[in-house]
Every structure is written in structure tokens, then in C-alpha cells.
Coordinates of C-alpha atoms and ligand atoms in Angstrom, one line a residue:
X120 CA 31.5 -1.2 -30.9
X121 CA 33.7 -3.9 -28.9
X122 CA 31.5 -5.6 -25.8
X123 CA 31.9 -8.8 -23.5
X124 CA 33.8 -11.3 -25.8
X125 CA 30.7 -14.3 -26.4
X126 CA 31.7 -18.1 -26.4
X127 CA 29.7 -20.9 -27.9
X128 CA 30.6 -24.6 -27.7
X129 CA 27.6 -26.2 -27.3
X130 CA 27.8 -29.0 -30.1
X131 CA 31.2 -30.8 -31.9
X132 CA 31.4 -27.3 -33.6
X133 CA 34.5 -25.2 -33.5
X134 CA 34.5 -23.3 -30.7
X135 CA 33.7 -19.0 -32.0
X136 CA 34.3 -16.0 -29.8
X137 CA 32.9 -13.3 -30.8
X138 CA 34.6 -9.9 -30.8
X139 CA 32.4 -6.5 -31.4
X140 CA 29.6 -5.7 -33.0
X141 CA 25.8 -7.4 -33.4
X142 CA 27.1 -7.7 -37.2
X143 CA 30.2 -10.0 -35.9
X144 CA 27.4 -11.9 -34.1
X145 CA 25.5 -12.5 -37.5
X146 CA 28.6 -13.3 -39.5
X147 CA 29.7 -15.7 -36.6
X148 CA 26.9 -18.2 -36.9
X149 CA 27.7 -18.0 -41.1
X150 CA 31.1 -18.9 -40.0
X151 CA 29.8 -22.0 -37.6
X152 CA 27.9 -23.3 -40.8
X153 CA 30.1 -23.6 -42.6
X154 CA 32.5 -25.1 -40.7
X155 CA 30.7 -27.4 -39.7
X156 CA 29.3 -28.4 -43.2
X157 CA 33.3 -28.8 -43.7
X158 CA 33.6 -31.3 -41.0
X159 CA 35.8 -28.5 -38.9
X160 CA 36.1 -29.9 -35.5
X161 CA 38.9 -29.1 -32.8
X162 CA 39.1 -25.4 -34.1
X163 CA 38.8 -22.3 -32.3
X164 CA 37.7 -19.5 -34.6
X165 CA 38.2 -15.5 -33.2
X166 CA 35.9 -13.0 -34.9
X167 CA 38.1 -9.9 -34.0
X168 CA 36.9 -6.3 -34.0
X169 CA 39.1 -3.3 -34.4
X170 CA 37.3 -0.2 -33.3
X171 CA 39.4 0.5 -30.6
X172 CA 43.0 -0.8 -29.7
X173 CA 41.4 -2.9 -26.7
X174 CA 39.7 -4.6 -28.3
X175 CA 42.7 -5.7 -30.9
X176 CA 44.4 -6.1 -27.6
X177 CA 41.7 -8.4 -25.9
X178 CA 42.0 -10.5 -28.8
X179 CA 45.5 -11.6 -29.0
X180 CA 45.8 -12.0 -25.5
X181 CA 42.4 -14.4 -25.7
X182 CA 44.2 -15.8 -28.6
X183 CA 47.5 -16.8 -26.8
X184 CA 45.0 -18.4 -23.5
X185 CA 43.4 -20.8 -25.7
X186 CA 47.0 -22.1 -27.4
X187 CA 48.2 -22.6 -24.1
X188 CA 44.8 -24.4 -22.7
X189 CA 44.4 -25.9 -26.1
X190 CA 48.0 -27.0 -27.7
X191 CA 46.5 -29.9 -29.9
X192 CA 43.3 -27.6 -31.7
X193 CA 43.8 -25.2 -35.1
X194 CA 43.5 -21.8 -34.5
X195 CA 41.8 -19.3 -37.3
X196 CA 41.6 -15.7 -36.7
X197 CA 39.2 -13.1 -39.3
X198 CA 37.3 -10.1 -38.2
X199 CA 37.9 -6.2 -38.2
X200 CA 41.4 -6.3 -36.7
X201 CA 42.2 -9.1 -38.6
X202 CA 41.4 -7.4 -42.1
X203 CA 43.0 -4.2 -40.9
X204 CA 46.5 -5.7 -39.6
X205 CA 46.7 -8.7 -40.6
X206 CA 50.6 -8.7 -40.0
X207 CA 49.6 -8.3 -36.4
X208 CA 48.3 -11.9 -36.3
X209 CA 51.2 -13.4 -38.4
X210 CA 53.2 -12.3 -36.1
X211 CA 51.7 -14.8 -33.7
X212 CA 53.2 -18.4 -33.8
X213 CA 49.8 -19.7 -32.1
X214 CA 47.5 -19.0 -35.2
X215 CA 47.1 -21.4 -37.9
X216 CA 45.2 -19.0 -40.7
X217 CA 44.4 -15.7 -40.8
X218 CA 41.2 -15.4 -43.0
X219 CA 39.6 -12.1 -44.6
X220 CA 36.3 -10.0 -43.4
X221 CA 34.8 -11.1 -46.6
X222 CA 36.3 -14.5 -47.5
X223 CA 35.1 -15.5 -43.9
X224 CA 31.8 -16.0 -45.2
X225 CA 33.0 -17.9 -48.4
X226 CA 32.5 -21.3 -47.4
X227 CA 35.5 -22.9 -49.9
X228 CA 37.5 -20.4 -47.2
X229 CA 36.8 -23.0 -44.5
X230 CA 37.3 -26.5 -46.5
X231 CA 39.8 -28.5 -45.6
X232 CA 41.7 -28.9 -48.9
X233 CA 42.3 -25.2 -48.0
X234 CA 45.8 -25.0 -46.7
X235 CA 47.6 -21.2 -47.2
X236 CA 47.9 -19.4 -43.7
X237 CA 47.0 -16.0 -44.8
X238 CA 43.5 -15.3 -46.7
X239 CA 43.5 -11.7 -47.0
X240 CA 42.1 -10.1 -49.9
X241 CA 41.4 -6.0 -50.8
X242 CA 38.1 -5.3 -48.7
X243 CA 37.5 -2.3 -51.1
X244 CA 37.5 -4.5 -54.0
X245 CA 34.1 -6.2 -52.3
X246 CA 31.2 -4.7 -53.9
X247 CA 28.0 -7.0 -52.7
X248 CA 26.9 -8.4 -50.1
X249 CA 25.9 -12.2 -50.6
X250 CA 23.2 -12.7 -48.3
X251 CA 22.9 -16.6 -46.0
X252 CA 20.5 -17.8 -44.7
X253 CA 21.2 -18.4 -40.7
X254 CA 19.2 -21.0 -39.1
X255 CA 19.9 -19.5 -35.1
X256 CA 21.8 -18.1 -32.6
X257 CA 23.2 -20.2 -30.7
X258 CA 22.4 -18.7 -26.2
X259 CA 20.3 -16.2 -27.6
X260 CA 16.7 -15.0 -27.8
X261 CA 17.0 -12.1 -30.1
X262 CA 18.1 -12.5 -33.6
X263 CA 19.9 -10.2 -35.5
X264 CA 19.9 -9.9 -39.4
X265 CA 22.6 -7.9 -41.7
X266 CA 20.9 -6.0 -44.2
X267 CA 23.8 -3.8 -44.7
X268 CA 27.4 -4.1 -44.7
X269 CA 30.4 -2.0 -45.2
X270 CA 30.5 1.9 -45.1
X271 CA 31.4 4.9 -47.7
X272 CA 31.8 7.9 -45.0
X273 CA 35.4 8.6 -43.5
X274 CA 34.8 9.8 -40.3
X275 CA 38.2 11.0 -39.3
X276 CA 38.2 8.8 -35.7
X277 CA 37.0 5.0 -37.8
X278 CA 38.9 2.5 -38.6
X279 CA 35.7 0.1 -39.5
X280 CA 35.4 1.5 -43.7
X281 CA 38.9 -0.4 -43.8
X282 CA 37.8 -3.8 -42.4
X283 CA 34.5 -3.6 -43.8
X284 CA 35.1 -2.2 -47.5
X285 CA 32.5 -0.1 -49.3
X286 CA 28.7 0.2 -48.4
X287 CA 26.7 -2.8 -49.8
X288 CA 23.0 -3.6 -49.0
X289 CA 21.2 -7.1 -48.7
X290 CA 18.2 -7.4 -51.5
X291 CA 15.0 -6.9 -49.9
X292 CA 13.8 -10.4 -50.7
X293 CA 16.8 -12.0 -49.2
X294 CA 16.0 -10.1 -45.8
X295 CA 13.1 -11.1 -46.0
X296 CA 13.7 -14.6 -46.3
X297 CA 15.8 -14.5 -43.9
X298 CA 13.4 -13.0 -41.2
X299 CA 10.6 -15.4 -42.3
X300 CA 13.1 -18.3 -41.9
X301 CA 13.5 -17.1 -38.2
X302 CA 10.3 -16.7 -37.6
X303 CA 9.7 -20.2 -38.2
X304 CA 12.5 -21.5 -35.8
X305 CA 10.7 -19.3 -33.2
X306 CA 12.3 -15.8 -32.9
X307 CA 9.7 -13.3 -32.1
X308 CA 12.4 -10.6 -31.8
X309 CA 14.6 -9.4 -34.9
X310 CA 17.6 -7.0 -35.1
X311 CA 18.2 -5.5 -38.0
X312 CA 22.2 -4.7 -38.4
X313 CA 24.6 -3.8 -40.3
X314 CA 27.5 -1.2 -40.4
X315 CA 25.9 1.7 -41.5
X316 CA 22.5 1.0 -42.2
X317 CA 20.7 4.1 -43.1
X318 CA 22.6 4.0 -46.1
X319 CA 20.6 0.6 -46.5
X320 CA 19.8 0.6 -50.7
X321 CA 22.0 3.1 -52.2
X322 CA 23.9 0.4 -54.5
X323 CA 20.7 -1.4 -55.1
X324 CA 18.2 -1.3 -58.2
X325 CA 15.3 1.7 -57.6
X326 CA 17.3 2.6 -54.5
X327 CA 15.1 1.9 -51.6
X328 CA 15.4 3.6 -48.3
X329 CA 15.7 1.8 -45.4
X330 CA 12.1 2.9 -44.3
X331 CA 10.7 1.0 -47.2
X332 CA 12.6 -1.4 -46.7
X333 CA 11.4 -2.3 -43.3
X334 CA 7.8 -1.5 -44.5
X335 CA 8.3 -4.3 -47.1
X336 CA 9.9 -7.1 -45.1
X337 CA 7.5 -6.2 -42.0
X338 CA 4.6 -6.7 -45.1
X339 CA 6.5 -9.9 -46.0
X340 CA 6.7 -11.6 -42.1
X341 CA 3.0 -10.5 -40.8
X342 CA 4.0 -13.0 -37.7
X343 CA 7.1 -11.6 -36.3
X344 CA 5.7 -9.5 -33.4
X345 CA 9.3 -7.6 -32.8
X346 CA 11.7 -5.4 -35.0
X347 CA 14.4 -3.6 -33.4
X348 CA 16.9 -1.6 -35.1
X349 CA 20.6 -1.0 -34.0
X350 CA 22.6 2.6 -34.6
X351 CA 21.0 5.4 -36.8
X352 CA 22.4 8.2 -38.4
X353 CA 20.8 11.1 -36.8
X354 CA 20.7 12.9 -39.9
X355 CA 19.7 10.0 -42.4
X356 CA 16.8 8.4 -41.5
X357 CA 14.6 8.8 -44.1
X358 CA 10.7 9.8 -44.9
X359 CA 10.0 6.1 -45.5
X360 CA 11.2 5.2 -41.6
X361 CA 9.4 8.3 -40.0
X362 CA 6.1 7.2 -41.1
X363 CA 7.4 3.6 -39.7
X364 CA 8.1 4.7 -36.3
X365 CA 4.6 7.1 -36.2
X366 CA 2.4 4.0 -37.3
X367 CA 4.3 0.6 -37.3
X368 CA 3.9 -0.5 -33.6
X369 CA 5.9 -3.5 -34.6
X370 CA 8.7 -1.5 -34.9
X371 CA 9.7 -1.1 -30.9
X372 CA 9.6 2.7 -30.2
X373 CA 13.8 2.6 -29.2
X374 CA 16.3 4.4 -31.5
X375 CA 20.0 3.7 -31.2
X376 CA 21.6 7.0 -32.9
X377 CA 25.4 7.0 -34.0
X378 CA 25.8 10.8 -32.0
X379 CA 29.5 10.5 -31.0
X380 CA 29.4 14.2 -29.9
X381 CA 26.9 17.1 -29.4
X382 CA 29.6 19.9 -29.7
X383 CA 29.7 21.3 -33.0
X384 CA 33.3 21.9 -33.7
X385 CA 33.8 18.1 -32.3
X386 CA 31.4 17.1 -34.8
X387 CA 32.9 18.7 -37.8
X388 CA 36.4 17.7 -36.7
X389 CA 35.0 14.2 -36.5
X390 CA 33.7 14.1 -39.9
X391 CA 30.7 13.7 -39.2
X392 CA 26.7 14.9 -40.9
X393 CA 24.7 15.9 -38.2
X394 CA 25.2 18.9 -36.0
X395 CA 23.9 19.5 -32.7
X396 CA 20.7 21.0 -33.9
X397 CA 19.9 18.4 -35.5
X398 CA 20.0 15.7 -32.7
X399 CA 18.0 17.8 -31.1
X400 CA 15.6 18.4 -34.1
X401 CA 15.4 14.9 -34.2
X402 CA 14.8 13.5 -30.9
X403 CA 12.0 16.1 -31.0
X404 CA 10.1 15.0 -34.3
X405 CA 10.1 11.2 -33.1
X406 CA 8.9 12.0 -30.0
X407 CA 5.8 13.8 -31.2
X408 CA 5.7 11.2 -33.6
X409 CA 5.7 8.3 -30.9
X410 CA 5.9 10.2 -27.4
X411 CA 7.2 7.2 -25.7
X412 CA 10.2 6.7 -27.3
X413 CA 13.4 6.3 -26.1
X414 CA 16.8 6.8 -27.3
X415 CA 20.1 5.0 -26.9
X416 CA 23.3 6.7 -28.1
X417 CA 27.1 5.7 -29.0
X418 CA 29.3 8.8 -27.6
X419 CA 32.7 9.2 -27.9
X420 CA 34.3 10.9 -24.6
X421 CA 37.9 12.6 -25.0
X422 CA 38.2 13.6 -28.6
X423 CA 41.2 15.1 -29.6
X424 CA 41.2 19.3 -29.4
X425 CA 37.7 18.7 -27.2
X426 CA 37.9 20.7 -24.5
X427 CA 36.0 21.0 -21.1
X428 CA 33.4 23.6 -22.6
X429 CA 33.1 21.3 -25.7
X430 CA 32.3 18.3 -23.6
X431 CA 30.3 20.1 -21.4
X432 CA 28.2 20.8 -24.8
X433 CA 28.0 17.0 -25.1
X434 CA 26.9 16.1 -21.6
X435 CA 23.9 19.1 -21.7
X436 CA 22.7 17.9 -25.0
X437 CA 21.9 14.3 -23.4
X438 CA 20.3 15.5 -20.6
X439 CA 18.6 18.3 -23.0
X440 CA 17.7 15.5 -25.6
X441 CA 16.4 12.9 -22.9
X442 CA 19.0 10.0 -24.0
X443 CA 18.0 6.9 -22.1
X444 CA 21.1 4.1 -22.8
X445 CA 24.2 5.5 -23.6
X446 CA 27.8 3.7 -25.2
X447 CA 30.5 5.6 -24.0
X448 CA 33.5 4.7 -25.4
X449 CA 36.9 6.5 -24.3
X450 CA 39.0 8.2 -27.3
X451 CA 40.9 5.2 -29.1
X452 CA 43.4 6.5 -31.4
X453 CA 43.4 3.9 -34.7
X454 CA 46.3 4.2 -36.3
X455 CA 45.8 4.9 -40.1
X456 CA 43.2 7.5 -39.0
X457 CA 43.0 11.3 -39.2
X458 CA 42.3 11.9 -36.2
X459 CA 45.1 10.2 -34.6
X460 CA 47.6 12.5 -36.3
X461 CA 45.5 15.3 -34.4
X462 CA 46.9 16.5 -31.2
X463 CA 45.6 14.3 -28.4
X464 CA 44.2 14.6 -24.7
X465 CA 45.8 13.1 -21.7
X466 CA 44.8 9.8 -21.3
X467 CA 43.7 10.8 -17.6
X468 CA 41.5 13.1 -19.2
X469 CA 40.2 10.6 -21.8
X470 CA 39.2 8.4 -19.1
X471 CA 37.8 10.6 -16.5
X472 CA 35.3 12.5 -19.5
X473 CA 34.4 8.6 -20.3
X474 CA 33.3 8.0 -16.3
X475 CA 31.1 11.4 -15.8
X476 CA 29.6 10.8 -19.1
X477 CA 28.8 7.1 -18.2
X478 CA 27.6 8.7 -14.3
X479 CA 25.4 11.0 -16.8
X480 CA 23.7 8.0 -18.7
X481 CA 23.4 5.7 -15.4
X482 CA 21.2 8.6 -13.5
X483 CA 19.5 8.8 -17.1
X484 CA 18.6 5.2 -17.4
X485 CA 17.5 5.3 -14.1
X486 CA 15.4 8.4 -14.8
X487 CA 13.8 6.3 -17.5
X488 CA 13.0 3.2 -14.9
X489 CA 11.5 4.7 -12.2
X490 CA 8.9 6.2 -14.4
X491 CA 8.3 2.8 -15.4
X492 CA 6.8 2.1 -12.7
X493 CA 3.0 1.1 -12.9
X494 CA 2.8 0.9 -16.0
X495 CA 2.2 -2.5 -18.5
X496 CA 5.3 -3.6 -21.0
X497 CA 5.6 -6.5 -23.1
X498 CA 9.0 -8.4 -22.5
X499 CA 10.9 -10.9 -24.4
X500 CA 12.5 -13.1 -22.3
X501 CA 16.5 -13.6 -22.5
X502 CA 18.8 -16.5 -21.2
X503 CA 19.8 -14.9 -17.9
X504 CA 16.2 -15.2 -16.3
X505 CA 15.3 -11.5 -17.4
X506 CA 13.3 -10.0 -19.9
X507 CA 13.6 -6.8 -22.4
X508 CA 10.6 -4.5 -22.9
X509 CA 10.2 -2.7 -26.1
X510 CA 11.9 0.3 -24.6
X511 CA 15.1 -2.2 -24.0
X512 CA 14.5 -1.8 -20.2
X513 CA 15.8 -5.1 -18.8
X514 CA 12.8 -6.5 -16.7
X515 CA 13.4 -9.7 -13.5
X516 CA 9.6 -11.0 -14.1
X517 CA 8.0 -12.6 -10.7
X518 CA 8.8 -15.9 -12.0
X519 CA 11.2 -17.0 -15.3
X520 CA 9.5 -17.9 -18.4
X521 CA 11.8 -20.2 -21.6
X522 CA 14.2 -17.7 -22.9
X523 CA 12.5 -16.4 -26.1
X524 CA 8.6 -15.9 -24.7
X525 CA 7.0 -13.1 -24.8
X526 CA 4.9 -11.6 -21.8
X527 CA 3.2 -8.6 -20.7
X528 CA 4.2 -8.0 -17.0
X529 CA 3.3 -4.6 -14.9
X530 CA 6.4 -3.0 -13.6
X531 CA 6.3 -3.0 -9.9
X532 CA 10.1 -1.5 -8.2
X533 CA 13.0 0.1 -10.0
X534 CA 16.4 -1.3 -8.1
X535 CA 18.3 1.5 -10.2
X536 CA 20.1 -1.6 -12.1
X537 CA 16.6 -2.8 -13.8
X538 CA 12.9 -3.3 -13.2
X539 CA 11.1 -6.1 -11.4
X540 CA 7.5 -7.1 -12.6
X541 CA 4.8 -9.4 -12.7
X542 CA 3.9 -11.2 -14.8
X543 CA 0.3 -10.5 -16.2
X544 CA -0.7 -12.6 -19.1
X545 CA 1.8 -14.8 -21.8
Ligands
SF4_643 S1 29.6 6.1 -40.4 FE1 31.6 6.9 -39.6 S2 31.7 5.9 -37.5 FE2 30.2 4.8 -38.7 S3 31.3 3.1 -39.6 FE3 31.2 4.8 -41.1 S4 33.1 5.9 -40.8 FE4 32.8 4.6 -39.0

């Protein structure tokens, strides 16, 4: 899902922005590789995303900025959007090449013998995932790792199947690898992303589920203290990752679940395999698994048909269901989709469903925070001088510690934004 667009031009690198998701975050420092190891310099690369049409919009106009603030450097453009419409971008006198989702991470795609403008090829025709090895991320503290990639379920609002191509998992070993390899440059906090990862291990050999998945390459990297995992399918985590979240306290007690709705007839129309039961049944079984869990949720506001009662459904079950961080996105219509061909709401409408359901998750964040209070987290600390616990509360310590330390701190205040804390041992 499209957030703050990220910029990195620390070294004589090509400059990347970052569009999107945690995956586009991974794929980005692939991309810096191997530009670099092809001598790219003076470039500016955009890694687009195309989940809503904001974000496709964001991107050309960031796109057309740096050609006028940078008339002498090549511009490259790949990503979601760019898969999806890559006429879009041709269109555009200020790009230089257009490169594919999967070709971006070829690294003959970057050399400089390689001179065609547009490097599209048939995402659906992709059928692994080759794994690289990244060495860092460049301003941050976390790291994220794909193990998955790509996505076999049509839900009717989702554009991403046609910019990602078909569901493809990383090898266990290569995860692991790559983990241990981040381990070593210092990361003591690991992501584990992809597109739609409970379907981690479907195409692989014996079919491993993501739970035993995680069980192995935790096994494999005894000294990474941290594991977090991005968005869930409600309905598909598996036996193998309920046992993990009941007895792996590496494994931070936070679950990001891909809910989108909590009415039923939303959720049908949408395509998608829970129901509203089953959120709840869920957030009930990890909890008295590991009772201080927390969830996060992505929640789409302003579907088309849903109406006030239907909504209304939504906003009850996150208070019901104790969600913690919610994403609210606003109804995007993606052309190409089926549910833009249904009949839509007002855009007022749209809008004004996406701000009571963000007032709904502030006052539950906040909920969350003030019971805090008193009590001992460990925090990792980020860039900006603040720290997040394993519940993903963001934490201002009594005094700022190198981005990338973890320390336990007691939480003293709750300013309703985040938590402030002192520091108790490192
Ligand atoms: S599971 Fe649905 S929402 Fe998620 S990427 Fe696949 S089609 Fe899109």
C-alpha cells in the first residue's frame, strides 16, 4: 500500500525513490546494486506502485520535478504502475527507459550496453522468484526480506496480481541466508515481506507453510533477536505459525491482517476468503494464544454498493476485535478491475468513511498507549531519535541511542501521538 515516497542519495549511487510497499523497499536496494556494480551514476531510478491512482499520480508528477531540477541525469522508471501501464510512462518525454517489475532485478537490465527505452516483459510468464542477497538499507534500522512474491487470488478491487505476476516463494535456505547475512551487518530487526505471503511455499518442493518456514530460518539465525511480519491473510495462516506466535517469543506478538472490510456482503463482493466471523475467530485464538498481542489492519473505506449499515459493520468489528494500527485507504477505482465496473460511491462519501474510520483507529491506537503505561518494552531504535517496541508502539526514550540498538525502557506518559520512556538497561 502506497506511503511517504523515500529518497536515498547518500553515496555516487543513482538517486531511488521509493513508491509503495516494504517489498518495493527490498527490491529498491537490488536495484542500487546493481547499478552500481554497472557503474550507473547521474540516474534517478522511480520504483512506482499502482495500488491506487495516487499513487500513479504522485509518481509522474515526482517524475516531471526531477527533469526539470535535473535536465542533464537519465531517468528509469519500473515498479507496479510501471508494469501495469507502461504506455503511461512512454507517454512522458522526461523518461529515458521504462524497465519491468521482474527484469528490474536482472542485473544485464541495468548495464550500460543496454540501450532499448521500453523493457517490459509478460509478468505472468514469471514463475520464480530469484532470491539476492542485500547487504542493507540504506536510513534504516529495520530490514525487510521478500520471501514471497507475486499473488494467485483476484480480489475484484487489486490491481497488484497484474504487476506482480503469479505467486512465487523464496527457498527456505536463500531466506535464510539472507537473514543471517543481515545479522552480520548488524540488523537485530527483520521483516519478512512479500505480496501475499501466507501463500509462502505453495510452488515449492514439500510445500512448506509459512509457519515452518519461519520456524526453520528462526532455527537457522539463533542471533537475530527480532522477526516481524507484514500483512496476513486472516484466514490462511497456518498450524505451523500458530504454534509460532504461542511459543516463539522472537516472533514480536504484532499481526498485520489484510481485513479490507468486516461486512460480509463487502467481503464477498470484494473477493475476498475470510468473513467477518472469522476475523473475529481469529483475533480471539491469538489472543489466548499470546494475550498481549496486537493487531494492525489494511481497511478499505468506501467500497462500491457499501452502504452506511455495511460500513457501520466495519467500524464495530474494529472496535469489537481490538484493532490497534489501522491503514485506511479510500476506495481507488483501478481500471482493469472488477470492481471498478461496479457502481461507485460519491467521492465525498469515499472520503468522509476514510476520515471516521482513521478517527476510529487514532482513539484505538491511543487506547493501546495509555495502557502502556508502567509497564517494561524493548525498543529498537529508528533514525528519527525514536524507538519501536515489539507491539510497534513508537517510543521517544529519555535520551537517543545509534539508530539500530536495542533497549528496554519503562513507559512513563502517553502524548496520544506515541509513548515517552526511560531508558532502563541496553
Ligand atoms: S490477496 Fe487480494 S488484495 Fe492481496 S495482492 Fe492478492 S489480489 Fe491483491
Amino acid at each position: 500500500m502506497p506511503d511517504e515516497k523515500k529518497t536515498d542519495n547518500a553515496s555516487p549511487a543513482p538517486d531511488i525513490v521509493t513508491f509503495g510497499c516494504r517489498l518495493n523497499t527490498y527490491e529498491s536496494e537490488i536495484m542500487r546494486a546493481h547499478a552500481r556494480e554497472a557503474g550507473l551514476e547521474d540516474v534517478i531510478i522511480f520504483n512506482t506502485c499502482a495500488v491506487t491512482a495516487e499513487a500513479e499520480r504522485q509518481a509522474r508528477q515526482a517524475i516531471r520535478k526531477a527533469r526539470r531540477e535535473h535536465p542533464d541525469k537519465k531517468i528509469i522508471v519500473t515498479g507496479c504502475a510501471a508494469q501495469v501501464k507502461p504506455e503511461l510512462f512512454a507517454e512522458m518525454p522526461e523518461i529515458d527507459r521504462i524497465i519491468g517489475n521482474d527484469l528490474k532485478l536482472k542485473p544485464e537490465s541495468w548495464h550500460p550496453a543496454q540501450k532499448d527505452r521500453l523493457l517490459i516483459e509478460d509478468i505472468m510468464d514469471v514463475k520464480e522468484t530469484a532470491a539476492h542477497l542485500v547487504e542493507g538499507f540504506e536510513g534504516k534500522s529495520r530490514a525487510f526480506v521478500q520471501v514471497q512474491n507475486g499473488c494467485d487470488h483476484r480480489c475484484t478491487f487489486c490491481i497488484i496480481p497484474y504487476g506482480r505476476g503469479p505467486s512465487r516463494s523464496v527457498p527456505i535456505g536463500e531466506i535464510a541466508k539472507q537473514v543471517q547475512s543481515l545479522v552480520v551487518s548488524g540488523y537485530k530487526e527483520i521483516v519478512l515481506t512479500g505480496v501475499d505471503v501466507t501463500s509462502y511455499g505453495h510452488d515449492l518442493p514439500g510445500r512448506p507453510s509459512l509457519g515452518q518456514m519461519i520456524r526453520r530460518v528462526l532455527n537457522l539465525t539463533p542471533d537475530l533477536p527480532r522477526l516481524r511480519l507484514s500483512s496476513l491473510d486472516p484466514v490462511e495462516i497456518d498450524e505451523d505459525l500458530w504454534a509460532l506466535i504461542a511459543d516463539e517469543p522472537r516472533l514480536m506478538p504484532h499481526l498485520h491482517l489484510s481485513m479490507q472490510a468486516g461486512d460480509d456482503m463487502i467481503l464477498k463482493r470484494m473477493k475476498r476468503r475470510h468473513l467477518r466471523a472469522d476475523l473475529y475467530a481469529v483475533c480471539e485464538r491469538a489472543r489466548a494464544l499470546r494475550p498481549d498481542i496486537v493487531f494492525g489492519a489494511d481497511i478499505i473505506a468506501g467500497f462500491p454498493t457499501e452502504t452506511e449499515d455495511m460500513f457501520e459493520n466495519t467500524c464495530r468489528a474494529v472496535t469489537e476485535c481490538n484493532l490497534t494500527w489501522l491503514h485506511v485507504f479510500p476506495y481507488s477505482a483501478r481500471e482493469g478491475t472488477p470492481a471498478a465496473k461496479m457502481p461507485q460511491l460519491k467521492r465525498g462519501i469515499v472520503k468522509d468513511r476514510a476520515a471516521r474510520l482513521r478517527e476510529i483507529g487514532a482513539a484505538q491506537a491511543e487506547k493501546f498507549m495509555r495502557a502502556e503505561h508502567g509497564k517494561i518494552r524493548q525498543i529498537i531504535m529508528e533514525h528519527d531519535g525514536a524507538g519501536r517496541t515489539e507491539h510497534f508502539a513508537q517510543v521517544r526514550p529519555d535520551h537517543v541511542l545509534p539508530a539500530g540498538e536495542l533497549a528496554r525502557v519503562r513507559i512513563e506518559k502517553c502524548t496520544g501521538e506515541n509513548l515517552r520512556a526511560k531508558i532502563v538497561s541496553r
